[in-house]
Amino acid sequence: MTSIKNNNLVKLCIMGDGGVGKTSVTIQFISNHFVHFYDPTIEDSYRKQCLIDDQVYMLDILDTAGQDELTAMRDQWIRSCEGFILVYSVTSRSSFDQIQFFREQINRVLDSDDVPIMMIGNKIDLEDERQVTYQEGKDLARCLGMSFMEVSAKTRSNVEEVFNETVRCVKRREESILKKEKSRDGKDIKKPSIFKKLNEKVNSTKISICKMM
Ligand SMILES: Nc1nc2c(ncn2[C@@H]2O[C@H](COP(=O)(O)OP(=O)(O)OP(=O)(O)O)[C@@H](O)[C@H]2O)c(=O)[nH]1
Ligand SMILES: [Mg+2]
């Protein structure tokens, strides 16, 4: 029987301008179908258990409002999540221009520039209406330190991969924080403070001897 450990619960937040397809991408991932109609979101959350790299995870996905008049909760949404999916539509230049604003808001609220974020360009099935090239998306993501994929909620292209990769980003960050903490503790054990002080004294004596000479 597979059980989910507490640390395998991953909280993700999906953000971006209104109408770019946040809900459609999420519903396609959760229940394998495409929503044709547009019903602006206020706030919805979804849960899905999935297997990523032989590990079972429970994903908590927060689907947020893109419409300007519904975004008062944004700081609170950001605080409650550990990984982010920033969505724009490849058919909308203005939604692409908004990405940097969302990125800055996440950094500000979490007071960190090292947050796991995946940027996605949605609606690639509408190739004739494309306003943002793949290269532009890739360049912006690299410049802002985010992972990047193009997707289509309609055809399901790359939808699963987006969520899998975002979970991997969250886990990689967690591991690197843990590693840093362990190595800090390890150093303290190897070098007890009494030796540190003794070393400092020897060094300062050396310096004063040098000065005298
Ligand atoms: N052709 C195509 N249409 C899409 C795609 N993704 C979403 N749409 C359509 O775009 C419209 C808006 O999609 P939503 O998923 O509701 O957009 P949203 O980002 O959740 O919008 P808000 O909740 O207002 O922020 C709907 O009519 C969808 O059917 C896609 O990949 N391809
Ligand atoms: Mg929505």
PDB file of C-alpha atoms and ligand atoms in Angstrom:
ATOM      1  CA  MET A   1       0.000   0.000   0.000  1.00  0.00           C
ATOM      2  CA  THR A   2       1.337   3.487  -0.860  1.00  0.00           C
ATOM      3  CA  SER A   3       1.031   6.135   1.819  1.00  0.00           C
ATOM      4  CA  ILE A   4       1.623   9.872   1.514  1.00  0.00           C
ATOM      5  CA  LYS A   5       4.089  11.297   3.976  1.00  0.00           C
ATOM      6  CA  ASN A   6       3.409  14.770   5.244  1.00  0.00           C
ATOM      7  CA  ASN A   7       6.348  16.230   3.333  1.00  0.00           C
ATOM      8  CA  ASN A   8       4.892  14.860   0.086  1.00  0.00           C
ATOM      9  CA  LEU A   9       2.015  17.328   0.198  1.00  0.00           C
ATOM     10  CA  VAL A  10       2.902  20.085  -2.290  1.00  0.00           C
ATOM     11  CA  LYS A  11       0.989  23.364  -2.416  1.00  0.00           C
ATOM     12  CA  LEU A  12       0.954  25.032  -5.815  1.00  0.00           C
ATOM     13  CA  CYS A  13      -0.564  28.315  -6.909  1.00  0.00           C
ATOM     14  CA  ILE A  14      -1.542  29.127 -10.502  1.00  0.00           C
ATOM     15  CA  MET A  15      -1.501  32.831 -11.369  1.00  0.00           C
ATOM     16  CA  GLY A  16      -1.675  35.089 -14.400  1.00  0.00           C
ATOM     17  CA  ASP A  17      -3.821  37.594 -16.259  1.00  0.00           C
ATOM     18  CA  GLY A  18      -7.581  37.041 -16.764  1.00  0.00           C
ATOM     19  CA  GLY A  19      -8.621  34.606 -19.514  1.00  0.00           C
ATOM     20  CA  VAL A  20      -5.150  33.141 -20.198  1.00  0.00           C
ATOM     21  CA  GLY A  21      -6.349  29.618 -19.335  1.00  0.00           C
ATOM     22  CA  LYS A  22      -5.374  29.004 -15.678  1.00  0.00           C
ATOM     23  CA  THR A  23      -8.620  27.165 -14.915  1.00  0.00           C
ATOM     24  CA  SER A  24      -8.541  25.268 -18.220  1.00  0.00           C
ATOM     25  CA  VAL A  25      -4.956  24.052 -17.620  1.00  0.00           C
ATOM     26  CA  THR A  26      -5.828  23.015 -14.050  1.00  0.00           C
ATOM     27  CA  ILE A  27      -9.047  21.184 -15.001  1.00  0.00           C
ATOM     28  CA  GLN A  28      -7.302  19.467 -17.910  1.00  0.00           C
ATOM     29  CA  PHE A  29      -4.653  18.239 -15.448  1.00  0.00           C
ATOM     30  CA  ILE A  30      -7.128  17.204 -12.733  1.00  0.00           C
ATOM     31  CA  SER A  31      -9.881  15.621 -14.802  1.00  0.00           C
ATOM     32  CA  ASN A  32      -8.682  15.251 -18.395  1.00  0.00           C
ATOM     33  CA  HIS A  33     -11.165  17.475 -20.146  1.00  0.00           C
ATOM     34  CA  PHE A  34     -11.203  20.899 -21.766  1.00  0.00           C
ATOM     35  CA  VAL A  35     -13.583  23.639 -20.630  1.00  0.00           C
ATOM     36  CA  HIS A  36     -14.783  25.599 -23.696  1.00  0.00           C
ATOM     37  CA  PHE A  37     -16.772  28.293 -21.895  1.00  0.00           C
ATOM     38  CA  TYR A  38     -15.251  31.177 -19.950  1.00  0.00           C
ATOM     39  CA  ASP A  39     -16.355  31.589 -16.345  1.00  0.00           C
ATOM     40  CA  PRO A  40     -13.990  33.983 -14.498  1.00  0.00           C
ATOM     41  CA  THR A  41     -12.586  32.434 -11.328  1.00  0.00           C
ATOM     42  CA  ILE A  42     -12.835  33.990  -7.874  1.00  0.00           C
ATOM     43  CA  GLU A  43     -10.814  31.286  -6.106  1.00  0.00           C
ATOM     44  CA  ASP A  44     -10.899  27.495  -6.436  1.00  0.00           C
ATOM     45  CA  SER A  45      -8.777  24.710  -5.074  1.00  0.00           C
ATOM     46  CA  TYR A  46      -8.174  21.202  -6.348  1.00  0.00           C
ATOM     47  CA  ARG A  47      -6.435  18.112  -5.032  1.00  0.00           C
ATOM     48  CA  LYS A  48      -4.775  15.362  -6.987  1.00  0.00           C
ATOM     49  CA  GLN A  49      -2.620  12.450  -5.982  1.00  0.00           C
ATOM     50  CA  CYS A  50       0.113  11.692  -8.499  1.00  0.00           C
ATOM     51  CA  LEU A  51       3.223   9.649  -9.026  1.00  0.00           C
ATOM     52  CA  ILE A  52       6.318  11.630  -9.970  1.00  0.00           C
ATOM     53  CA  ASP A  53       9.734   9.958 -10.263  1.00  0.00           C
ATOM     54  CA  ASP A  54       8.460   6.885  -8.323  1.00  0.00           C
ATOM     55  CA  GLN A  55       7.276   9.069  -5.476  1.00  0.00           C
ATOM     56  CA  VAL A  56       3.605   9.594  -4.510  1.00  0.00           C
ATOM     57  CA  TYR A  57       2.614  13.242  -3.988  1.00  0.00           C
ATOM     58  CA  MET A  58      -0.610  14.950  -3.024  1.00  0.00           C
ATOM     59  CA  LEU A  59      -0.896  18.215  -4.949  1.00  0.00           C
ATOM     60  CA  ASP A  60      -2.982  21.040  -3.548  1.00  0.00           C
ATOM     61  CA  ILE A  61      -3.604  23.434  -6.435  1.00  0.00           C
ATOM     62  CA  LEU A  62      -4.922  26.928  -5.846  1.00  0.00           C
ATOM     63  CA  ASP A  63      -6.529  28.392  -8.985  1.00  0.00           C
ATOM     64  CA  THR A  64      -6.650  32.170  -8.607  1.00  0.00           C
ATOM     65  CA  ALA A  65      -8.533  35.088 -10.143  1.00  0.00           C
ATOM     66  CA  GLY A  66      -6.872  36.925 -13.012  1.00  0.00           C
ATOM     67  CA  GLN A  67      -9.468  39.652 -13.319  1.00  0.00           C
ATOM     68  CA  ASP A  68      -8.143  42.842 -11.726  1.00  0.00           C
ATOM     69  CA  GLU A  69     -11.170  43.483  -9.526  1.00  0.00           C
ATOM     70  CA  LEU A  70     -10.785  40.046  -7.856  1.00  0.00           C
ATOM     71  CA  THR A  71      -7.124  40.169  -6.872  1.00  0.00           C
ATOM     72  CA  ALA A  72      -7.245  41.650  -3.357  1.00  0.00           C
ATOM     73  CA  MET A  73      -6.428  38.186  -1.965  1.00  0.00           C
ATOM     74  CA  ARG A  74      -3.232  37.784  -3.963  1.00  0.00           C
ATOM     75  CA  ASP A  75      -0.734  38.335  -1.109  1.00  0.00           C
ATOM     76  CA  GLN A  76      -2.567  35.754   0.992  1.00  0.00           C
ATOM     77  CA  TRP A  77      -2.579  33.215  -1.868  1.00  0.00           C
ATOM     78  CA  ILE A  78       1.152  33.677  -2.344  1.00  0.00           C
ATOM     79  CA  ARG A  79       1.913  33.192   1.358  1.00  0.00           C
ATOM     80  CA  SER A  80       0.003  29.893   1.451  1.00  0.00           C
ATOM     81  CA  CYS A  81       1.918  28.198  -1.391  1.00  0.00           C
ATOM     82  CA  GLU A  82       5.398  26.827  -2.016  1.00  0.00           C
ATOM     83  CA  GLY A  83       5.483  26.546  -5.816  1.00  0.00           C
ATOM     84  CA  PHE A  84       4.020  28.784  -8.530  1.00  0.00           C
ATOM     85  CA  ILE A  85       2.838  28.432 -12.106  1.00  0.00           C
ATOM     86  CA  LEU A  86       2.705  31.793 -13.902  1.00  0.00           C
ATOM     87  CA  VAL A  87       0.531  31.661 -17.007  1.00  0.00           C
ATOM     88  CA  TYR A  88       0.295  33.918 -20.042  1.00  0.00           C
ATOM     89  CA  SER A  89      -1.404  33.258 -23.358  1.00  0.00           C
ATOM     90  CA  VAL A  90       0.792  33.111 -26.476  1.00  0.00           C
ATOM     91  CA  THR A  91      -2.118  34.891 -28.221  1.00  0.00           C
ATOM     92  CA  SER A  92      -1.963  37.894 -25.855  1.00  0.00           C
ATOM     93  CA  ARG A  93       1.065  40.203 -25.688  1.00  0.00           C
ATOM     94  CA  SER A  94      -0.428  42.099 -22.734  1.00  0.00           C
ATOM     95  CA  SER A  95      -0.720  38.900 -20.638  1.00  0.00           C
ATOM     96  CA  PHE A  96       2.977  38.235 -21.365  1.00  0.00           C
ATOM     97  CA  ASP A  97       3.869  41.779 -20.287  1.00  0.00           C
ATOM     98  CA  GLN A  98       2.138  41.126 -16.934  1.00  0.00           C
ATOM     99  CA  ILE A  99       4.448  38.210 -16.017  1.00  0.00           C
ATOM    100  CA  GLN A 100       7.224  40.348 -14.570  1.00  0.00           C
ATOM    101  CA  PHE A 101       4.697  42.080 -12.325  1.00  0.00           C
ATOM    102  CA  PHE A 102       3.509  38.701 -10.905  1.00  0.00           C
ATOM    103  CA  ARG A 103       7.119  37.571 -10.453  1.00  0.00           C
ATOM    104  CA  GLU A 104       7.975  40.730  -8.482  1.00  0.00           C
ATOM    105  CA  GLN A 105       4.878  40.370  -6.316  1.00  0.00           C
ATOM    106  CA  ILE A 106       5.870  36.793  -5.352  1.00  0.00           C
ATOM    107  CA  ASN A 107       9.423  37.908  -4.497  1.00  0.00           C
ATOM    108  CA  ARG A 108       8.135  40.797  -2.431  1.00  0.00           C
ATOM    109  CA  VAL A 109       5.552  38.811  -0.463  1.00  0.00           C
ATOM    110  CA  LEU A 110       7.874  35.852   0.231  1.00  0.00           C
ATOM    111  CA  ASP A 111      10.916  38.113   0.634  1.00  0.00           C
ATOM    112  CA  SER A 112      12.985  35.781  -1.537  1.00  0.00           C
ATOM    113  CA  ASP A 113      14.249  35.671  -5.118  1.00  0.00           C
ATOM    114  CA  ASP A 114      14.716  31.909  -4.941  1.00  0.00           C
ATOM    115  CA  VAL A 115      11.090  30.729  -5.196  1.00  0.00           C
ATOM    116  CA  PRO A 116      10.223  27.702  -7.422  1.00  0.00           C
ATOM    117  CA  ILE A 117       8.316  29.216 -10.354  1.00  0.00           C
ATOM    118  CA  MET A 118       7.297  27.712 -13.686  1.00  0.00           C
ATOM    119  CA  MET A 119       6.259  30.158 -16.403  1.00  0.00           C
ATOM    120  CA  ILE A 120       3.951  28.749 -19.081  1.00  0.00           C
ATOM    121  CA  GLY A 121       2.743  30.102 -22.423  1.00  0.00           C
ATOM    122  CA  ASN A 122      -0.739  28.603 -22.996  1.00  0.00           C
ATOM    123  CA  LYS A 123      -2.992  28.256 -26.103  1.00  0.00           C
ATOM    124  CA  ILE A 124      -0.305  27.031 -28.525  1.00  0.00           C
ATOM    125  CA  ASP A 125      -3.077  25.290 -30.507  1.00  0.00           C
ATOM    126  CA  LEU A 126      -4.020  28.809 -31.722  1.00  0.00           C
ATOM    127  CA  GLU A 127      -0.834  29.158 -33.793  1.00  0.00           C
ATOM    128  CA  ASP A 128      -2.469  31.596 -36.278  1.00  0.00           C
ATOM    129  CA  GLU A 129      -3.228  34.026 -33.439  1.00  0.00           C
ATOM    130  CA  ARG A 130       0.221  33.852 -31.814  1.00  0.00           C
ATOM    131  CA  GLN A 131       1.603  37.205 -30.570  1.00  0.00           C
ATOM    132  CA  VAL A 132       4.502  35.921 -28.399  1.00  0.00           C
ATOM    133  CA  THR A 133       7.225  33.672 -29.838  1.00  0.00           C
ATOM    134  CA  TYR A 134       8.681  30.641 -28.064  1.00  0.00           C
ATOM    135  CA  GLN A 135      12.099  32.357 -27.968  1.00  0.00           C
ATOM    136  CA  GLU A 136      10.655  35.468 -26.263  1.00  0.00           C
ATOM    137  CA  GLY A 137       9.102  33.254 -23.576  1.00  0.00           C
ATOM    138  CA  LYS A 138      12.337  31.336 -23.085  1.00  0.00           C
ATOM    139  CA  ASP A 139      14.422  34.536 -22.840  1.00  0.00           C
ATOM    140  CA  LEU A 140      12.115  36.168 -20.277  1.00  0.00           C
ATOM    141  CA  ALA A 141      12.011  33.010 -18.149  1.00  0.00           C
ATOM    142  CA  ARG A 142      15.819  32.789 -18.158  1.00  0.00           C
ATOM    143  CA  CYS A 143      16.148  36.476 -17.356  1.00  0.00           C
ATOM    144  CA  LEU A 144      13.759  36.176 -14.374  1.00  0.00           C
ATOM    145  CA  GLY A 145      15.174  32.813 -13.178  1.00  0.00           C
ATOM    146  CA  MET A 146      12.123  30.649 -13.881  1.00  0.00           C
ATOM    147  CA  SER A 147      11.531  27.339 -15.667  1.00  0.00           C
ATOM    148  CA  PHE A 148       9.561  27.550 -18.919  1.00  0.00           C
ATOM    149  CA  MET A 149       7.201  25.506 -21.099  1.00  0.00           C
ATOM    150  CA  GLU A 150       4.616  26.187 -23.786  1.00  0.00           C
ATOM    151  CA  VAL A 151       1.338  24.281 -23.416  1.00  0.00           C
ATOM    152  CA  SER A 152      -2.202  23.869 -24.682  1.00  0.00           C
ATOM    153  CA  ALA A 153      -5.017  23.231 -22.236  1.00  0.00           C
ATOM    154  CA  LYS A 154      -7.145  22.315 -25.253  1.00  0.00           C
ATOM    155  CA  THR A 155      -4.940  19.541 -26.656  1.00  0.00           C
ATOM    156  CA  ARG A 156      -3.358  18.633 -23.258  1.00  0.00           C
ATOM    157  CA  SER A 157       0.083  19.223 -24.782  1.00  0.00           C
ATOM    158  CA  ASN A 158       2.664  19.499 -21.929  1.00  0.00           C
ATOM    159  CA  VAL A 159      -0.031  19.912 -19.238  1.00  0.00           C
ATOM    160  CA  GLU A 160       1.088  16.929 -17.145  1.00  0.00           C
ATOM    161  CA  GLU A 161       4.762  17.890 -17.610  1.00  0.00           C
ATOM    162  CA  VAL A 162       4.143  21.402 -16.221  1.00  0.00           C
ATOM    163  CA  PHE A 163       2.853  20.095 -12.892  1.00  0.00           C
ATOM    164  CA  ASN A 164       5.475  17.324 -12.651  1.00  0.00           C
ATOM    165  CA  GLU A 165       8.306  19.764 -13.310  1.00  0.00           C
ATOM    166  CA  THR A 166       6.969  22.336 -10.835  1.00  0.00           C
ATOM    167  CA  VAL A 167       6.844  19.664  -8.114  1.00  0.00           C
ATOM    168  CA  ARG A 168      10.452  18.715  -8.961  1.00  0.00           C
ATOM    169  CA  CYS A 169      11.473  22.402  -8.618  1.00  0.00           C
ATOM    170  CA  VAL A 170       9.805  22.592  -5.177  1.00  0.00           C
ATOM    171  CA  LYS A 171      11.527  19.398  -4.030  1.00  0.00           C
ATOM    172  CA  ARG A 172      14.949  20.502  -5.365  1.00  0.00           C
ATOM    173  CA  ARG A 173      14.651  23.750  -3.420  1.00  0.00           C
ATOM    174  CA  GLU A 174      13.629  21.931  -0.234  1.00  0.00           C
ATOM    175  CA  GLU A 175      16.629  19.599  -0.579  1.00  0.00           C
ATOM    176  CA  SER A 176      19.051  22.460  -1.120  1.00  0.00           C
ATOM    177  CA  ILE A 177      17.750  24.283   1.979  1.00  0.00           C
ATOM    178  CA  LEU A 178      18.087  21.065   4.007  1.00  0.00           C
ATOM    179  CA  LYS A 179      21.615  20.492   2.691  1.00  0.00           C
ATOM    180  CA  LYS A 180      22.657  24.028   3.655  1.00  0.00           C
ATOM    181  CA  GLU A 181      21.250  23.573   7.161  1.00  0.00           C
ATOM    182  CA  LYS A 182      23.002  20.213   7.587  1.00  0.00           C
ATOM    183  CA  SER A 183      26.380  21.503   6.412  1.00  0.00           C
ATOM    184  CA  ARG A 184      26.090  24.462   8.772  1.00  0.00           C
ATOM    185  CA  ASP A 185      25.377  22.122  11.705  1.00  0.00           C
ATOM    186  CA  GLY A 186      28.163  19.757  10.559  1.00  0.00           C
ATOM    187  CA  LYS A 187      30.747  22.548  10.621  1.00  0.00           C
ATOM    188  CA  ASP A 188      29.832  23.451  14.184  1.00  0.00           C
ATOM    189  CA  ILE A 189      30.304  19.837  15.305  1.00  0.00           C
ATOM    190  CA  LYS A 190      33.677  19.476  13.581  1.00  0.00           C
ATOM    191  CA  LYS A 191      35.036  22.693  15.056  1.00  0.00           C
ATOM    192  CA  PRO A 192      33.952  23.277  18.651  1.00  0.00           C
ATOM    193  CA  SER A 193      33.924  26.915  19.657  1.00  0.00           C
ATOM    194  CA  ILE A 194      36.818  26.490  22.131  1.00  0.00           C
ATOM    195  CA  PHE A 195      39.141  25.564  19.225  1.00  0.00           C
ATOM    196  CA  LYS A 196      37.791  28.422  17.140  1.00  0.00           C
ATOM    197  CA  LYS A 197      38.621  30.873  19.941  1.00  0.00           C
ATOM    198  CA  LEU A 198      42.089  29.347  20.418  1.00  0.00           C
ATOM    199  CA  ASN A 199      42.763  29.673  16.674  1.00  0.00           C
ATOM    200  CA  GLU A 200      41.612  33.297  16.702  1.00  0.00           C
ATOM    201  CA  LYS A 201      43.965  34.017  19.597  1.00  0.00           C
ATOM    202  CA  VAL A 202      46.921  32.380  17.831  1.00  0.00           C
ATOM    203  CA  ASN A 203      46.129  34.338  14.651  1.00  0.00           C
ATOM    204  CA  SER A 204      45.827  37.653  16.449  1.00  0.00           C
ATOM    205  CA  THR A 205      49.142  36.988  18.231  1.00  0.00           C
ATOM    206  CA  LYS A 206      50.733  36.304  14.828  1.00  0.00           C
ATOM    207  CA  ILE A 207      49.371  39.599  13.503  1.00  0.00           C
ATOM    208  CA  SER A 208      50.703  41.607  16.451  1.00  0.00           C
ATOM    209  CA  ILE A 209      54.112  39.887  16.106  1.00  0.00           C
ATOM    210  CA  CYS A 210      54.165  40.890  12.435  1.00  0.00           C
ATOM    211  CA  LYS A 211      53.319  44.474  13.326  1.00  0.00           C
ATOM    212  CA  MET A 212      56.084  44.626  15.917  1.00  0.00           C
ATOM    213  CA  MET A 213      58.670  43.365  13.409  1.00  0.00           C
TER     214      MET A 213
HETATM  215  N1  LIG B   1      -7.957  27.414 -27.934  1.00  0.00           N
HETATM  216  C1  LIG B   1      -7.702  27.407 -26.632  1.00  0.00           C
HETATM  217  N2  LIG B   1      -8.516  28.047 -25.768  1.00  0.00           N
HETATM  218  C2  LIG B   1      -8.207  28.012 -24.450  1.00  0.00           C
HETATM  219  C3  LIG B   1      -7.046  27.344 -23.958  1.00  0.00           C
HETATM  220  N3  LIG B   1      -7.015  27.495 -22.600  1.00  0.00           N
HETATM  221  C4  LIG B   1      -8.110  28.212 -22.289  1.00  0.00           C
HETATM  222  N4  LIG B   1      -8.827  28.526 -23.380  1.00  0.00           N
HETATM  223  C5  LIG B   1     -10.093  29.295 -23.440  1.00  0.00           C
HETATM  224  O1  LIG B   1      -9.860  30.594 -22.906  1.00  0.00           O
HETATM  225  C6  LIG B   1     -10.972  31.045 -22.125  1.00  0.00           C
HETATM  226  C7  LIG B   1     -10.513  31.433 -20.714  1.00  0.00           C
HETATM  227  O2  LIG B   1     -10.007  30.277 -20.065  1.00  0.00           O
HETATM  228  P1  LIG B   1      -9.965  30.148 -18.460  1.00  0.00           P
HETATM  229  O3  LIG B   1      -9.272  28.870 -18.173  1.00  0.00           O
HETATM  230  O4  LIG B   1     -11.314  30.332 -17.882  1.00  0.00           O
HETATM  231  O5  LIG B   1      -9.032  31.404 -18.106  1.00  0.00           O
HETATM  232  P2  LIG B   1      -8.540  31.877 -16.660  1.00  0.00           P
HETATM  233  O6  LIG B   1      -7.111  32.255 -16.806  1.00  0.00           O
HETATM  234  O7  LIG B   1      -8.857  30.849 -15.653  1.00  0.00           O
HETATM  235  O8  LIG B   1      -9.415  33.192 -16.431  1.00  0.00           O
HETATM  236  P3  LIG B   1      -9.758  33.926 -14.987  1.00  0.00           P
HETATM  237  O9  LIG B   1     -10.343  32.888 -14.097  1.00  0.00           O
HETATM  238  O10 LIG B   1     -10.727  35.023 -15.327  1.00  0.00           O
HETATM  239  O11 LIG B   1      -8.499  34.506 -14.464  1.00  0.00           O
HETATM  240  C8  LIG B   1     -11.998  29.891 -22.142  1.00  0.00           C
HETATM  241  O12 LIG B   1     -12.963  30.152 -23.107  1.00  0.00           O
HETATM  242  C9  LIG B   1     -11.162  28.674 -22.529  1.00  0.00           C
HETATM  243  O13 LIG B   1     -11.914  27.711 -23.230  1.00  0.00           O
HETATM  244  C10 LIG B   1      -6.189  26.676 -24.904  1.00  0.00           C
HETATM  245  O14 LIG B   1      -5.163  26.076 -24.579  1.00  0.00           O
HETATM  246  N5  LIG B   1      -6.553  26.752 -26.210  1.00  0.00           N
HETATM  247 MG    MG B   2     -10.054  30.885 -14.012  1.00  0.00          MG
END
